[in-house]
Coordinates of C-alpha atoms in Angstrom, one line a residue:
M1343 CA -60.7 25.5 -26.2
R1344 CA -58.3 25.4 -29.2
A1345 CA -56.3 28.5 -30.2
T1346 CA -54.4 28.6 -33.4
G1347 CA -52.0 30.9 -35.3
T1348 CA -49.5 30.8 -38.0
L1349 CA -45.8 30.2 -38.0
D1350 CA -43.6 30.3 -41.0
D1351 CA -46.9 30.7 -43.1
A1352 CA -48.2 27.4 -41.7
P1353 CA -50.9 26.7 -39.2
Y1354 CA -49.6 26.5 -35.5
H1355 CA -51.2 25.3 -32.5
V1356 CA -51.0 27.9 -29.8
S1357 CA -52.9 26.5 -26.9
G1358 CA -55.5 24.1 -25.8
A1359 CA -57.4 23.0 -22.6
E1360 CA -60.6 21.5 -21.5
S1361 CA -62.3 20.6 -18.3
L1362 CA -65.6 19.0 -17.0
V1363 CA -67.6 21.5 -14.9
A1364 CA -70.9 21.9 -13.4
P1365 CA -73.3 24.0 -15.2
G1366 CA -72.9 26.8 -12.6
M1367 CA -69.4 27.2 -13.5
I1368 CA -69.7 27.4 -17.2
E1369 CA -69.4 31.3 -17.5
Q1370 CA -66.2 31.5 -15.4
T1371 CA -64.7 28.7 -17.1
V1372 CA -65.3 30.2 -20.6
A1373 CA -63.7 33.5 -19.4
G1374 CA -60.6 31.7 -17.9
L1375 CA -60.1 29.6 -21.0
T1376 CA -60.4 32.7 -23.3
R1377 CA -57.7 34.6 -21.2
R1378 CA -55.5 31.6 -21.6
A1379 CA -55.9 31.5 -25.3
L1380 CA -55.1 35.1 -25.8
A1381 CA -52.3 35.4 -23.1
P1382 CA -49.4 37.4 -24.5
S1383 CA -46.8 34.7 -23.1
H1384 CA -47.4 32.3 -26.1
T1385 CA -44.6 31.9 -28.6
V1386 CA -47.1 32.6 -31.4
E1387 CA -50.1 35.0 -31.1
A1388 CA -53.5 33.3 -31.3
Q1389 CA -55.5 34.4 -34.4
Q1390 CA -58.4 32.1 -34.0
V1391 CA -60.0 30.7 -30.8
R1392 CA -62.6 28.1 -30.9
L1393 CA -64.6 27.4 -27.6
S1394 CA -67.2 24.4 -27.7
L1395 CA -69.5 23.3 -25.0
D1396 CA -70.8 19.7 -24.8
Q1397 CA -73.4 18.3 -22.4
L1398 CA -72.5 14.9 -21.0
D1399 CA -75.0 12.1 -21.5
V1400 CA -73.5 9.8 -19.0
E1401 CA -72.2 10.4 -15.4
P1402 CA -68.5 10.8 -15.2
T1403 CA -66.3 8.1 -13.7
V1404 CA -64.5 9.2 -10.7
I1405 CA -60.7 7.8 -10.6
P1406 CA -57.9 8.6 -8.2
T1407 CA -54.9 11.1 -9.2
L1408 CA -51.8 9.2 -9.8
P1409 CA -49.0 9.4 -7.1
T1410 CA -45.9 11.2 -8.6
E1411 CA -42.2 10.8 -8.5
L1412 CA -39.3 12.6 -9.9
K1413 CA -36.4 11.3 -12.1
E1414 CA -33.7 13.7 -12.2
C1415 CA -31.5 13.4 -15.6
P1416 CA -28.3 15.5 -15.9
D1417 CA -28.8 16.2 -19.6
V1418 CA -30.9 15.4 -22.5
I1419 CA -28.8 12.3 -23.6
A1420 CA -29.5 10.7 -20.2
A1421 CA -33.3 11.7 -20.3
H1422 CA -33.6 10.1 -23.7
Q1423 CA -31.7 7.1 -22.6
H1424 CA -34.1 6.6 -19.6
F1425 CA -37.1 6.9 -22.2
V1426 CA -35.5 4.2 -24.4
D1427 CA -34.8 1.8 -21.4
V1428 CA -38.5 2.2 -20.5
L1429 CA -39.6 1.6 -24.1
S1430 CA -37.4 -1.6 -24.5
H1431 CA -39.4 -3.4 -22.0
F1432 CA -42.6 -3.1 -24.2
V1433 CA -41.5 -2.7 -27.9
P1434 CA -38.9 -4.2 -30.2
N1435 CA -38.0 -0.9 -31.6
P1436 CA -37.5 1.5 -28.7
A1437 CA -35.3 3.9 -30.9
E1438 CA -38.0 4.3 -33.4
A1439 CA -40.7 5.0 -30.8
L1440 CA -38.3 7.6 -29.2
R1441 CA -38.4 9.6 -32.4
I1442 CA -42.1 10.2 -32.0
L1443 CA -41.5 11.8 -28.8
T1444 CA -38.5 13.9 -30.0
E1445 CA -39.2 15.0 -33.6
G1446 CA -41.4 17.5 -35.0
P1447 CA -45.2 17.6 -33.9
T1448 CA -46.9 16.0 -36.8
M1449 CA -50.0 15.3 -34.8
R1450 CA -51.9 16.7 -32.0
G1451 CA -52.8 13.5 -30.4
A1452 CA -50.9 10.6 -29.0
A1453 CA -49.4 7.6 -31.0
M1454 CA -51.0 4.4 -29.8
I1455 CA -48.4 1.6 -30.1
E1456 CA -49.0 -2.0 -29.6
V1457 CA -46.6 -3.8 -27.1
G1458 CA -44.7 -6.6 -28.4
T1459 CA -44.9 -5.6 -32.0
G1460 CA -44.2 -1.9 -31.9
R1461 CA -47.0 -1.3 -34.4
R1462 CA -49.3 1.9 -34.5
V1463 CA -52.8 0.9 -34.0
E1464 CA -54.5 4.1 -33.9
A1465 CA -57.1 4.6 -36.5
D1466 CA -55.6 7.8 -37.9
T1467 CA -51.8 8.1 -37.5
L1468 CA -51.7 11.7 -38.7
R1469 CA -54.4 12.6 -36.1
G1470 CA -53.3 10.3 -33.2
V1471 CA -55.5 9.8 -30.1
R1472 CA -56.9 12.7 -28.4
V1473 CA -57.5 12.3 -24.6
T1474 CA -60.5 14.3 -23.7
R1475 CA -63.4 14.7 -21.4
F1476 CA -61.7 14.8 -18.1
G1477 CA -61.7 17.2 -15.2
D1478 CA -60.3 18.0 -11.7
L1479 CA -62.7 16.7 -9.0
T1480 CA -61.2 19.1 -6.5
E1481 CA -61.2 22.3 -8.5
S1482 CA -63.8 24.9 -7.0
A1483 CA -62.9 27.8 -9.3
P1484 CA -62.1 26.4 -12.9
G1485 CA -62.1 30.0 -14.4
A1486 CA -59.1 31.2 -12.4
S1487 CA -57.2 27.9 -12.6
L1488 CA -57.7 27.3 -16.3
A1489 CA -56.5 30.9 -17.3
H1490 CA -52.9 29.9 -16.7
K1491 CA -51.3 26.8 -17.8
K1492 CA -50.1 24.7 -15.1
H1493 CA -48.0 21.9 -16.9
H1494 CA -47.4 19.5 -14.1
H1495 CA -51.0 19.4 -12.7
E1496 CA -52.6 19.1 -15.9
A1497 CA -50.3 16.4 -17.1
V1498 CA -51.0 14.5 -14.1
L1499 CA -54.7 14.7 -14.7
L1500 CA -54.4 13.6 -18.3
A1501 CA -51.9 10.7 -17.3
S1502 CA -54.3 9.6 -14.6
K1503 CA -57.1 9.2 -17.2
V1504 CA -54.8 7.3 -19.6
A1505 CA -53.5 5.1 -17.0
A1506 CA -57.2 4.0 -16.1
A1507 CA -58.0 3.2 -19.7
P1508 CA -58.5 -0.5 -20.7
G1509 CA -55.5 -2.1 -22.3
V1510 CA -53.1 0.7 -21.3
L1511 CA -49.7 -0.4 -19.9
A1512 CA -47.6 2.8 -20.0
E1513 CA -47.5 6.3 -21.4
L1514 CA -44.5 8.6 -22.2
C1515 CA -44.6 12.3 -23.1
I1516 CA -42.5 15.2 -23.8
S1517 CA -44.3 18.6 -24.1
D1518 CA -44.1 20.6 -27.5
D1519 CA -44.0 23.8 -25.3
P1520 CA -40.7 25.2 -26.4
H1521 CA -39.8 26.4 -22.8
Y1522 CA -41.2 23.4 -20.7
T1523 CA -38.1 21.0 -20.6
R1524 CA -39.6 18.4 -18.6
G1525 CA -41.5 15.1 -19.6
Y1526 CA -43.1 12.2 -17.9
V1527 CA -43.2 8.4 -17.8
C1528 CA -46.4 6.8 -16.4
I1529 CA -46.0 3.0 -15.6
D1530 CA -47.3 0.6 -13.1
G1531 CA -49.6 3.4 -11.8
V1532 CA -47.0 6.0 -11.1
Y1533 CA -46.5 9.4 -12.8
T1534 CA -42.8 10.2 -12.9
T1535 CA -41.5 13.5 -13.9
V1536 CA -38.4 13.4 -16.1
T1537 CA -36.1 16.4 -16.2
N1538 CA -34.0 17.8 -19.0
V1539 CA -35.9 15.8 -21.7
K1540 CA -35.0 18.6 -24.3
T1541 CA -33.3 22.0 -24.5
D1542 CA -34.9 25.3 -23.8
G1543 CA -36.6 26.7 -27.1
D1544 CA -37.1 23.2 -28.7
P1545 CA -40.7 23.2 -30.2
N1546 CA -40.8 19.5 -30.7
G1547 CA -42.5 17.0 -28.7
G1548 CA -44.9 14.0 -28.7
R1549 CA -46.8 11.4 -26.6
I1550 CA -47.0 7.6 -26.7
I1551 CA -49.5 5.3 -25.3
L1552 CA -48.5 1.7 -25.0
V1553 CA -51.3 -0.8 -25.2
D1554 CA -51.8 -4.4 -24.9
T1555 CA -54.4 -5.4 -27.5
A1556 CA -55.0 -8.9 -25.9
R1557 CA -56.4 -7.0 -23.0
A1558 CA -58.5 -4.6 -24.9
D1559 CA -59.0 -3.9 -28.7
A1560 CA -57.5 -0.6 -29.8
T1561 CA -60.8 0.7 -30.7
M1562 CA -62.1 0.2 -27.2
T1563 CA -59.2 2.0 -25.8
T1564 CA -59.6 5.0 -28.1
E1565 CA -63.3 5.2 -27.4
W1566 CA -62.7 5.3 -23.6
L1567 CA -59.7 8.0 -24.0
E1568 CA -61.7 10.2 -26.3
N1569 CA -65.1 10.0 -25.2
H1570 CA -65.5 8.5 -21.6
P1571 CA -66.0 11.3 -19.1
V1572 CA -63.8 11.2 -16.0
L1573 CA -63.3 13.2 -13.0
I1574 CA -60.1 12.9 -11.1
G1575 CA -59.5 13.5 -7.5
P1576 CA -57.5 12.4 -4.3
T1577 CA -57.2 8.8 -3.7
T1578 CA -60.0 7.6 -1.4
A1579 CA -60.9 4.2 0.0
S1580 CA -64.0 4.1 -2.5
S1581 CA -61.7 4.9 -5.5
Q1582 CA -59.3 2.2 -4.7
R1583 CA -61.7 -0.6 -5.7
T1584 CA -59.8 -3.0 -8.0
T1585 CA -60.9 -5.4 -10.6
S1586 CA -61.1 -9.0 -9.3
W1587 CA -58.5 -11.6 -10.9
Q1588 CA -61.5 -13.5 -12.2
D1589 CA -63.1 -10.6 -13.8
D1590 CA -59.8 -9.4 -15.4
I1591 CA -59.1 -13.0 -16.8
C1592 CA -62.7 -13.3 -18.1
S1593 CA -62.5 -9.7 -19.8
R1594 CA -59.2 -10.5 -21.2
L1595 CA -60.5 -13.9 -22.8
N1596 CA -63.7 -12.3 -24.1
A1597 CA -61.7 -9.4 -25.8
W1598 CA -59.5 -12.0 -27.4
R1599 CA -62.5 -14.1 -28.6
T1600 CA -64.3 -11.1 -29.9
A1601 CA -61.5 -10.1 -32.0
G1602 CA -61.7 -13.5 -33.8
L1603 CA -58.5 -14.8 -32.2
D1604 CA -59.8 -17.7 -30.2
R1605 CA -58.1 -21.1 -31.0
S1606 CA -59.2 -24.8 -30.5
P1607 CA -56.7 -27.2 -31.5
R1608 CA -57.5 -30.5 -33.1
T1609 CA -56.5 -33.7 -31.2
F1610 CA -54.5 -36.3 -33.2
C1611 CA -55.1 -40.1 -32.9
S1612 CA -52.3 -41.1 -35.5
P1613 CA -48.7 -39.8 -36.4
Q1614 CA -48.3 -36.6 -38.3
S1615 CA -48.6 -38.3 -41.8
P1616 CA -50.4 -36.7 -44.8
N1617 CA -53.4 -39.1 -44.2
A1618 CA -53.9 -38.3 -40.5
L1619 CA -56.6 -39.2 -38.0
T1620 CA -58.0 -36.7 -35.6
T1621 CA -60.8 -36.8 -33.0
D1622 CA -62.8 -35.0 -35.5
G1623 CA -62.1 -37.5 -38.3
P1624 CA -59.5 -38.0 -41.0
A1625 CA -57.7 -35.3 -42.6
L1626 CA -55.4 -34.6 -45.3
L1627 CA -52.5 -32.8 -43.3
F1628 CA -51.0 -29.6 -44.8
S1629 CA -50.2 -28.1 -41.3
S1630 CA -47.3 -30.3 -40.0
S1631 CA -43.7 -29.4 -39.5
D1632 CA -42.6 -33.0 -39.7
Y1633 CA -41.4 -32.1 -43.1
L1634 CA -39.4 -35.3 -43.9
G1635 CA -41.7 -37.7 -42.0
M1636 CA -38.8 -38.6 -39.8
S1637 CA -41.1 -39.1 -36.7
T1638 CA -42.2 -42.4 -38.2
E1639 CA -38.8 -43.6 -39.5
P1640 CA -38.2 -47.1 -37.9
Q1641 CA -34.4 -46.2 -37.3
V1642 CA -35.4 -43.2 -35.3
Q1643 CA -38.1 -45.0 -33.2
Q1644 CA -35.6 -48.0 -32.5
A1645 CA -33.2 -45.6 -31.3
M1646 CA -35.7 -44.3 -28.7
I1647 CA -36.7 -47.7 -27.6
T1648 CA -33.1 -48.7 -27.0
A1649 CA -32.3 -45.5 -25.2
V1650 CA -35.4 -45.8 -22.9
R1651 CA -34.1 -49.4 -21.9
R1652 CA -30.5 -48.2 -21.5
L1653 CA -31.0 -44.8 -19.9
G1654 CA -34.5 -44.5 -18.6
C1655 CA -37.1 -41.9 -19.3
S1656 CA -36.0 -38.9 -17.6
S1657 CA -32.7 -36.8 -17.6
G1658 CA -33.2 -36.2 -13.9
G1659 CA -31.9 -32.6 -13.9
S1660 CA -30.4 -29.7 -15.7
R1661 CA -27.5 -30.3 -18.1
L1662 CA -25.1 -29.1 -15.4
T1663 CA -26.1 -31.6 -12.8
T1664 CA -27.4 -35.1 -13.8
G1665 CA -29.0 -34.1 -17.3
T1666 CA -26.0 -34.8 -19.6
S1667 CA -26.0 -38.3 -20.9
L1668 CA -24.2 -40.1 -23.6
A1669 CA -27.2 -39.6 -25.8
H1670 CA -27.1 -36.0 -25.3
Q1671 CA -23.2 -35.7 -26.2
R1672 CA -23.9 -37.9 -29.3
A1673 CA -26.7 -35.7 -30.5
E1674 CA -24.6 -32.6 -30.2
H1675 CA -21.6 -34.3 -31.8
E1676 CA -23.7 -35.6 -34.9
T1677 CA -25.3 -32.2 -35.3
A1678 CA -22.2 -30.1 -35.1
A1679 CA -20.5 -32.6 -37.7
W1680 CA -23.6 -32.6 -40.0
L1681 CA -23.8 -28.8 -40.0
G1682 CA -20.2 -27.9 -40.2
Y1683 CA -19.7 -26.3 -36.8
P1684 CA -17.1 -27.0 -34.0
Q1685 CA -20.0 -27.3 -31.4
A1686 CA -23.7 -27.8 -31.0
V1687 CA -25.3 -27.1 -27.6
F1688 CA -28.5 -29.1 -27.4
M1689 CA -31.6 -27.9 -25.3
A1690 CA -35.0 -28.9 -24.5
S1691 CA -36.7 -27.0 -27.3
G1692 CA -35.9 -24.5 -30.1
Y1693 CA -37.8 -21.8 -28.2
Q1694 CA -35.5 -22.5 -25.3
A1695 CA -32.4 -22.4 -27.3
N1696 CA -33.3 -19.1 -29.0
I1697 CA -34.1 -17.3 -25.8
A1698 CA -31.2 -18.7 -23.8
T1699 CA -28.6 -17.8 -26.4
I1700 CA -29.9 -14.3 -27.2
Q1701 CA -30.5 -13.5 -23.5
L1702 CA -26.8 -14.4 -23.0
L1703 CA -25.2 -12.5 -26.1
A1704 CA -27.4 -9.4 -25.9
G1705 CA -28.0 -6.8 -23.1
P1706 CA -28.8 -3.2 -22.5
D1707 CA -25.1 -2.3 -23.9
V1708 CA -26.0 -4.3 -27.2
T1709 CA -27.8 -3.1 -30.2
V1710 CA -29.9 -6.0 -31.9
I1711 CA -30.8 -5.4 -35.5
S1712 CA -34.0 -7.6 -35.8
D1713 CA -36.1 -8.5 -38.9
A1714 CA -39.7 -7.5 -38.7
D1715 CA -40.7 -11.1 -39.4
N1716 CA -38.6 -12.9 -36.9
H1717 CA -40.1 -15.5 -34.6
A1718 CA -41.6 -14.8 -31.3
S1719 CA -38.8 -16.8 -29.6
L1720 CA -36.3 -14.4 -31.1
I1721 CA -38.3 -11.2 -30.0
D1722 CA -38.8 -12.6 -26.5
G1723 CA -34.9 -13.3 -26.3
C1724 CA -34.4 -9.7 -27.1
R1725 CA -36.9 -8.5 -24.4
L1726 CA -35.4 -10.8 -21.6
A1727 CA -31.9 -9.4 -22.5
R1728 CA -33.3 -5.8 -22.4
A1729 CA -31.3 -5.1 -25.4
R1730 CA -31.6 -2.1 -27.7
T1731 CA -33.5 -3.4 -30.5
V1732 CA -34.1 -1.9 -33.9
V1733 CA -36.6 -3.7 -36.0
V1734 CA -36.0 -3.4 -39.8
P1735 CA -38.3 -4.2 -42.7
H1736 CA -38.4 -7.8 -43.6
A1737 CA -35.7 -9.1 -45.7
D1738 CA -34.1 -5.7 -46.4
L1739 CA -30.4 -6.0 -46.3
D1740 CA -30.1 -2.2 -47.2
A1741 CA -32.0 -1.5 -43.9
I1742 CA -29.8 -3.8 -42.0
E1743 CA -26.6 -1.9 -43.3
A1744 CA -28.2 1.5 -42.6
A1745 CA -29.2 0.5 -38.8
L1746 CA -25.7 -1.0 -38.3
E1747 CA -24.2 2.3 -39.4
R1748 CA -26.4 4.2 -36.7
V1749 CA -25.3 1.9 -33.8
T1750 CA -24.0 3.8 -30.8
T1751 CA -23.4 1.0 -28.4
N1752 CA -20.2 -1.1 -28.2
R1753 CA -21.4 -4.1 -29.8
A1754 CA -24.2 -5.0 -32.2
L1755 CA -26.0 -8.3 -33.2
V1756 CA -28.0 -8.9 -36.4
L1757 CA -30.8 -11.4 -35.8
A1758 CA -32.7 -13.2 -38.8
E1759 CA -34.2 -16.4 -39.7
G1760 CA -33.0 -18.7 -42.3
V1761 CA -36.2 -19.8 -43.8
Y1762 CA -39.0 -17.6 -42.3
S1763 CA -41.7 -19.4 -40.4
M1764 CA -44.7 -17.6 -42.0
G1765 CA -43.7 -17.3 -45.6
G1766 CA -41.0 -19.8 -46.4
D1767 CA -38.7 -17.4 -48.1
V1768 CA -34.8 -17.9 -47.7
T1769 CA -32.4 -15.2 -46.3
P1770 CA -29.3 -14.6 -48.4
V1771 CA -27.1 -15.6 -45.6
A1772 CA -23.8 -15.1 -47.0
K1773 CA -24.7 -11.4 -48.0
L1774 CA -26.0 -10.9 -44.4
V1775 CA -23.0 -12.3 -42.8
E1776 CA -20.9 -10.0 -45.1
I1777 CA -22.7 -6.9 -44.0
T1778 CA -22.8 -7.9 -40.5
H1779 CA -19.1 -8.7 -40.1
H1780 CA -18.0 -5.5 -42.1
H1781 CA -19.6 -3.6 -39.2
G1782 CA -17.9 -5.7 -36.5
A1783 CA -21.3 -7.4 -35.4
L1784 CA -22.5 -10.8 -34.5
A1785 CA -24.6 -12.6 -37.0
V1786 CA -27.3 -14.8 -35.6
V1787 CA -29.6 -16.9 -37.9
D1788 CA -32.4 -19.2 -36.8
D1789 CA -32.6 -21.9 -39.3
A1790 CA -35.5 -23.9 -37.6
H1791 CA -37.4 -24.4 -40.9
G1792 CA -34.3 -24.6 -43.1
I1793 CA -32.4 -27.6 -41.5
G1794 CA -33.5 -30.7 -43.5
T1795 CA -35.6 -28.8 -46.1
V1796 CA -33.2 -26.5 -48.0
G1797 CA -29.6 -26.9 -49.6
P1798 CA -28.5 -29.8 -51.8
T1799 CA -28.6 -32.3 -49.0
G1800 CA -30.9 -30.5 -46.7
R1801 CA -28.4 -28.9 -44.3
G1802 CA -30.1 -25.7 -44.4
V1803 CA -29.3 -22.2 -45.7
T1804 CA -25.6 -22.4 -44.8
E1805 CA -24.9 -25.6 -46.8
G1806 CA -22.0 -25.2 -49.2
L1807 CA -20.8 -21.8 -47.5
P1808 CA -17.2 -21.3 -46.1
A1809 CA -16.8 -20.8 -42.6
S1810 CA -16.1 -17.1 -43.3
Q1811 CA -19.8 -16.6 -44.8
R1812 CA -21.6 -18.6 -42.1
P1813 CA -23.4 -17.0 -39.2
D1814 CA -21.5 -16.8 -35.9
V1815 CA -24.5 -18.6 -34.3
L1816 CA -26.8 -21.1 -36.0
L1817 CA -29.8 -21.7 -34.1
A1818 CA -32.2 -24.5 -35.1
T1819 CA -34.7 -27.1 -33.7
A1820 CA -35.2 -30.9 -33.9
S1821 CA -38.9 -30.7 -33.8
K1822 CA -39.4 -30.0 -37.6
A1823 CA -37.6 -31.8 -40.4
L1824 CA -35.6 -34.1 -37.9
G1825 CA -39.0 -35.4 -36.5
V1826 CA -38.1 -35.4 -32.8
E1827 CA -37.8 -32.4 -30.5
G1828 CA -35.4 -30.0 -28.9
G1829 CA -33.2 -27.1 -30.1
F1830 CA -29.4 -26.4 -30.5
A1831 CA -27.1 -23.5 -30.9
C1832 CA -24.2 -24.4 -33.4
V1833 CA -21.2 -22.2 -32.3
D1834 CA -17.4 -22.2 -31.9
E1835 CA -15.6 -23.7 -28.9
T1836 CA -15.5 -20.6 -26.9
L1837 CA -19.0 -19.6 -27.2
A1838 CA -20.3 -23.3 -26.5
D1839 CA -18.4 -23.1 -23.1
L1840 CA -20.0 -19.6 -22.4
I1841 CA -23.5 -21.1 -23.3
R1842 CA -23.0 -24.2 -21.1
N1843 CA -21.9 -22.3 -18.1
C1844 CA -23.9 -19.0 -18.3
A1845 CA -27.0 -19.3 -20.5
R1846 CA -30.0 -19.4 -18.0
G1847 CA -32.1 -21.6 -20.2
Y1848 CA -29.4 -24.3 -20.2
A1849 CA -28.3 -24.1 -16.6
F1850 CA -31.7 -23.8 -15.0
S1851 CA -34.0 -26.1 -16.9
S1852 CA -34.2 -29.8 -16.7
A1853 CA -32.6 -31.3 -19.7
S1854 CA -34.7 -33.1 -22.4
S1855 CA -35.0 -36.9 -22.0
P1856 CA -32.1 -39.0 -23.1
V1857 CA -34.7 -40.9 -25.2
V1858 CA -35.3 -37.6 -27.3
A1859 CA -31.4 -36.9 -27.6
A1860 CA -30.9 -40.5 -29.0
A1861 CA -33.6 -40.0 -31.6
V1862 CA -32.1 -36.6 -32.7
A1863 CA -28.8 -38.4 -33.1
A1864 CA -30.5 -41.2 -35.2
S1865 CA -32.3 -38.9 -37.4
V1866 CA -29.2 -36.8 -38.3
Q1867 CA -27.3 -40.1 -39.0
Y1868 CA -30.3 -41.1 -41.3
L1869 CA -30.2 -37.7 -43.2
R1870 CA -26.4 -37.7 -43.6
A1871 CA -26.4 -41.0 -45.3
D1872 CA -29.9 -40.8 -47.2
T1873 CA -30.9 -37.6 -49.0
N1874 CA -33.9 -39.1 -51.0
R1875 CA -36.6 -37.6 -48.5
V1876 CA -35.0 -34.2 -48.9
R1877 CA -35.3 -34.3 -52.8
R1878 CA -38.9 -35.5 -52.7
L1879 CA -39.8 -32.6 -50.4
Q1880 CA -38.1 -30.1 -52.6
A1881 CA -39.9 -31.5 -55.6
N1882 CA -43.1 -31.2 -53.8
V1883 CA -42.4 -27.6 -52.7
T1884 CA -41.6 -26.6 -56.3
Q1885 CA -44.8 -28.1 -57.7
A1886 CA -47.0 -26.6 -55.0
R1887 CA -45.7 -23.1 -55.5
R1888 CA -46.0 -23.4 -59.3
L1889 CA -49.6 -24.6 -59.1
L1890 CA -50.7 -22.1 -56.4
A1891 CA -49.1 -19.2 -58.5
E1892 CA -50.7 -20.5 -61.6
A1893 CA -54.1 -20.3 -59.8
G1894 CA -53.5 -16.8 -58.7
L1895 CA -53.4 -17.7 -55.1
I1896 CA -49.8 -16.6 -54.5
P1897 CA -47.3 -14.4 -56.3
P1898 CA -44.9 -16.0 -58.9
P1899 CA -42.1 -17.7 -56.9
T1900 CA -38.8 -16.0 -56.6
A1901 CA -35.3 -17.4 -56.2
N1902 CA -35.6 -17.1 -52.4
D1903 CA -38.9 -18.8 -52.2
L1904 CA -37.6 -22.3 -51.3
G1905 CA -38.9 -23.2 -48.0
P1906 CA -41.6 -25.9 -47.3
I1907 CA -43.8 -23.2 -46.0
I1908 CA -46.2 -21.3 -48.3
R1909 CA -48.1 -18.2 -47.2
V1910 CA -51.5 -17.6 -48.9
P1911 CA -52.8 -14.3 -47.9
V1912 CA -56.5 -14.0 -46.7
G1913 CA -57.0 -10.8 -44.8
P1914 CA -59.6 -10.5 -42.1
E1915 CA -59.3 -13.1 -39.3
S1916 CA -62.9 -14.0 -39.7
R1917 CA -62.3 -14.9 -43.3
A1918 CA -59.4 -17.0 -42.6
V1919 CA -61.2 -19.0 -40.0
A1920 CA -64.2 -19.4 -42.2
V1921 CA -61.9 -20.9 -44.9
Q1922 CA -60.1 -23.0 -42.5
D1923 CA -63.4 -24.4 -41.4
E1924 CA -64.5 -25.2 -44.8
L1925 CA -61.4 -26.8 -45.8
A1926 CA -61.6 -28.9 -42.8
R1927 CA -65.1 -29.9 -43.9
R1928 CA -63.6 -31.1 -47.1
G1929 CA -61.1 -33.1 -45.4
L1930 CA -58.2 -30.8 -45.5
M1931 CA -56.1 -29.4 -42.5
V1932 CA -54.6 -26.3 -43.4
G1933 CA -53.8 -23.7 -40.7
A1934 CA -55.4 -20.2 -40.5
I1935 CA -52.5 -18.2 -39.0
R1936 CA -53.9 -14.9 -37.1
Y1937 CA -52.5 -12.2 -34.9
P1938 CA -50.1 -12.3 -32.9
A1939 CA -48.3 -14.6 -35.3
V1940 CA -49.0 -12.0 -38.1
G1941 CA -50.3 -8.6 -38.1
R1942 CA -54.0 -7.8 -37.3
G1943 CA -56.2 -7.9 -40.4
D1944 CA -53.3 -9.9 -42.3
A1945 CA -54.4 -13.5 -41.6
I1946 CA -52.9 -16.2 -43.9
L1947 CA -53.4 -19.9 -44.8
R1948 CA -50.0 -21.5 -43.9
I1949 CA -49.3 -24.5 -46.1
C1950 CA -46.7 -27.0 -44.9
L1951 CA -45.4 -29.4 -47.4
T1952 CA -43.9 -32.6 -46.7
A1953 CA -41.8 -35.4 -48.6
H1954 CA -44.9 -37.8 -48.1
H1955 CA -47.3 -35.7 -50.0
T1956 CA -48.1 -36.9 -53.5
D1957 CA -48.9 -35.2 -56.6
E1958 CA -52.5 -36.0 -56.3
H1959 CA -52.5 -34.6 -52.6
I1960 CA -51.1 -31.3 -53.9
Q1961 CA -53.6 -31.0 -56.9
F1962 CA -56.4 -31.7 -54.5
L1963 CA -55.3 -28.9 -52.1
V1964 CA -54.9 -26.2 -54.9
A1965 CA -58.3 -27.2 -56.3
S1966 CA -60.0 -26.9 -53.0
L1967 CA -58.3 -23.6 -52.1
C1968 CA -59.5 -22.2 -55.3
D1969 CA -63.1 -23.1 -54.6
V1970 CA -63.1 -22.2 -50.9
L1971 CA -61.4 -18.8 -51.4
D1972 CA -63.6 -17.8 -54.2
A1973 CA -66.8 -18.8 -52.2
A1974 CA -65.4 -16.7 -49.3
L1975 CA -64.6 -13.7 -51.2
T1976 CA -68.1 -13.9 -52.9
D1977 CA -69.9 -14.3 -49.6
A1978 CA -67.9 -11.4 -47.8
P1979 CA -69.9 -8.5 -46.7
R1980 CA -69.8 -5.4 -48.9

């Protein structure tokens, strides 16, 4: 049943309800729903009532009713903060998601939001997802019970169906009934009523369903919620059957493969040079982050050989026990001096350095303003910190400033990349820092792809900037242009001491091998003395971007397109994989980057340039891309 009227000359939803009933109960159910639609207690009088009757073509699934709990909140502010706290475990933009629950009812259905990215994934964002075809297994007189709205009981039934749907992790709801001031959170199989979610008389409300698209495609989840019939009743021994771990693992893997996201990495039999050798044969390599070819530099290799003889293979423990060697200290000293920071704290990987540093700095009392294209390690650091995270559009300084002006926590942190890992565009760091410091916030920049590749001598996006215009924290990795592995946080003396004492990733992880640390120090020393590789790389980047733009494969380069990564848009995942495979058949190794590194349906080819690529290599790449992409577009289904 759907009842509508008008309010302020606009259509208004008055009432709605449905139920699964046996044939013998249809007449009384219709009578009950009609009484409900025409009840005088509605804020707006129903002017049109539609009743529809559908016969099920499959047997309903019987599922148990969710157990219930109560969360007492003293006021609306506390209730909304509880919603934000729950959302922050799943999405990077909890404040934005909260607005769906609290602002005007723009849709009758629920917003389906992908965990991890915070993206809306329902097919029609104006309509939303409508949870239908469910009923109360224990109801013996539906006509009488449906004649009057029972908020709590009906909400528990609906939430029980949602919780049983494939891929659903949580649901949050605020009713749009002006006089019902309770909402609910459903997570971990428990329905929790939340009090004081809005003031009496507030007509706004909304529903959010949080889904893991790695477990089930959004289309599959929507189909189950809207069309699969379900009867909900008390928990019984038969209804408590659970899916085995093996079945769950297989189901998730099959869903991942069906979505075109399966990956099979190639195995290398040679260094990461342009003319590489894999177990599948030779390949002209345009996928490696060894941008300067430092992994094969004899001085770096000799440093590793010397260190293994002097210090052994293993660190033997964390940095706070036996894991700090002379090699580690030298790597930190060389890196800090090269990049112009008082201290550099070295860790086992760039991923670890990012997570450990952000988890230390942020927290529930900190707002993180995060660029939409930030790397997964930065996003995961925010999640582990349980920070209030506001995701802003990519490379939008105005959006960052606007978000900073709306911060309500005591402290804020702005998080960006120096050179973005999926597009190679460079952040205007000086302006970013100026905006951040103007609002008393901390500027954190991950320059993993900028160190060794941009700047006059390859010192990254901060090269040439005075101390006042540099980020408070510069994060980077040694696994790319430096040709080794490991990560570091460049900071002042005080923050370095805090990281070394309190950062969990630093304190509770075994340190990298002293052999690795020695190689990092040697690589930095080499680049401080000789910048020829940097200049060759930058010349190759300029040439490749120009040729790709002239071929119409990428937009004309801008002043910020300086990094060694070039993004070639492809679109559907299947097309990206087909292009990647055809390029491989022609002897080229170019990565097809798909979800979750980029959005669904927005797959790209990610070209990585190095100092060792020749003009002939780049020309062959561009010509091959033109041929293969044209063929893929011609062969695409229409």
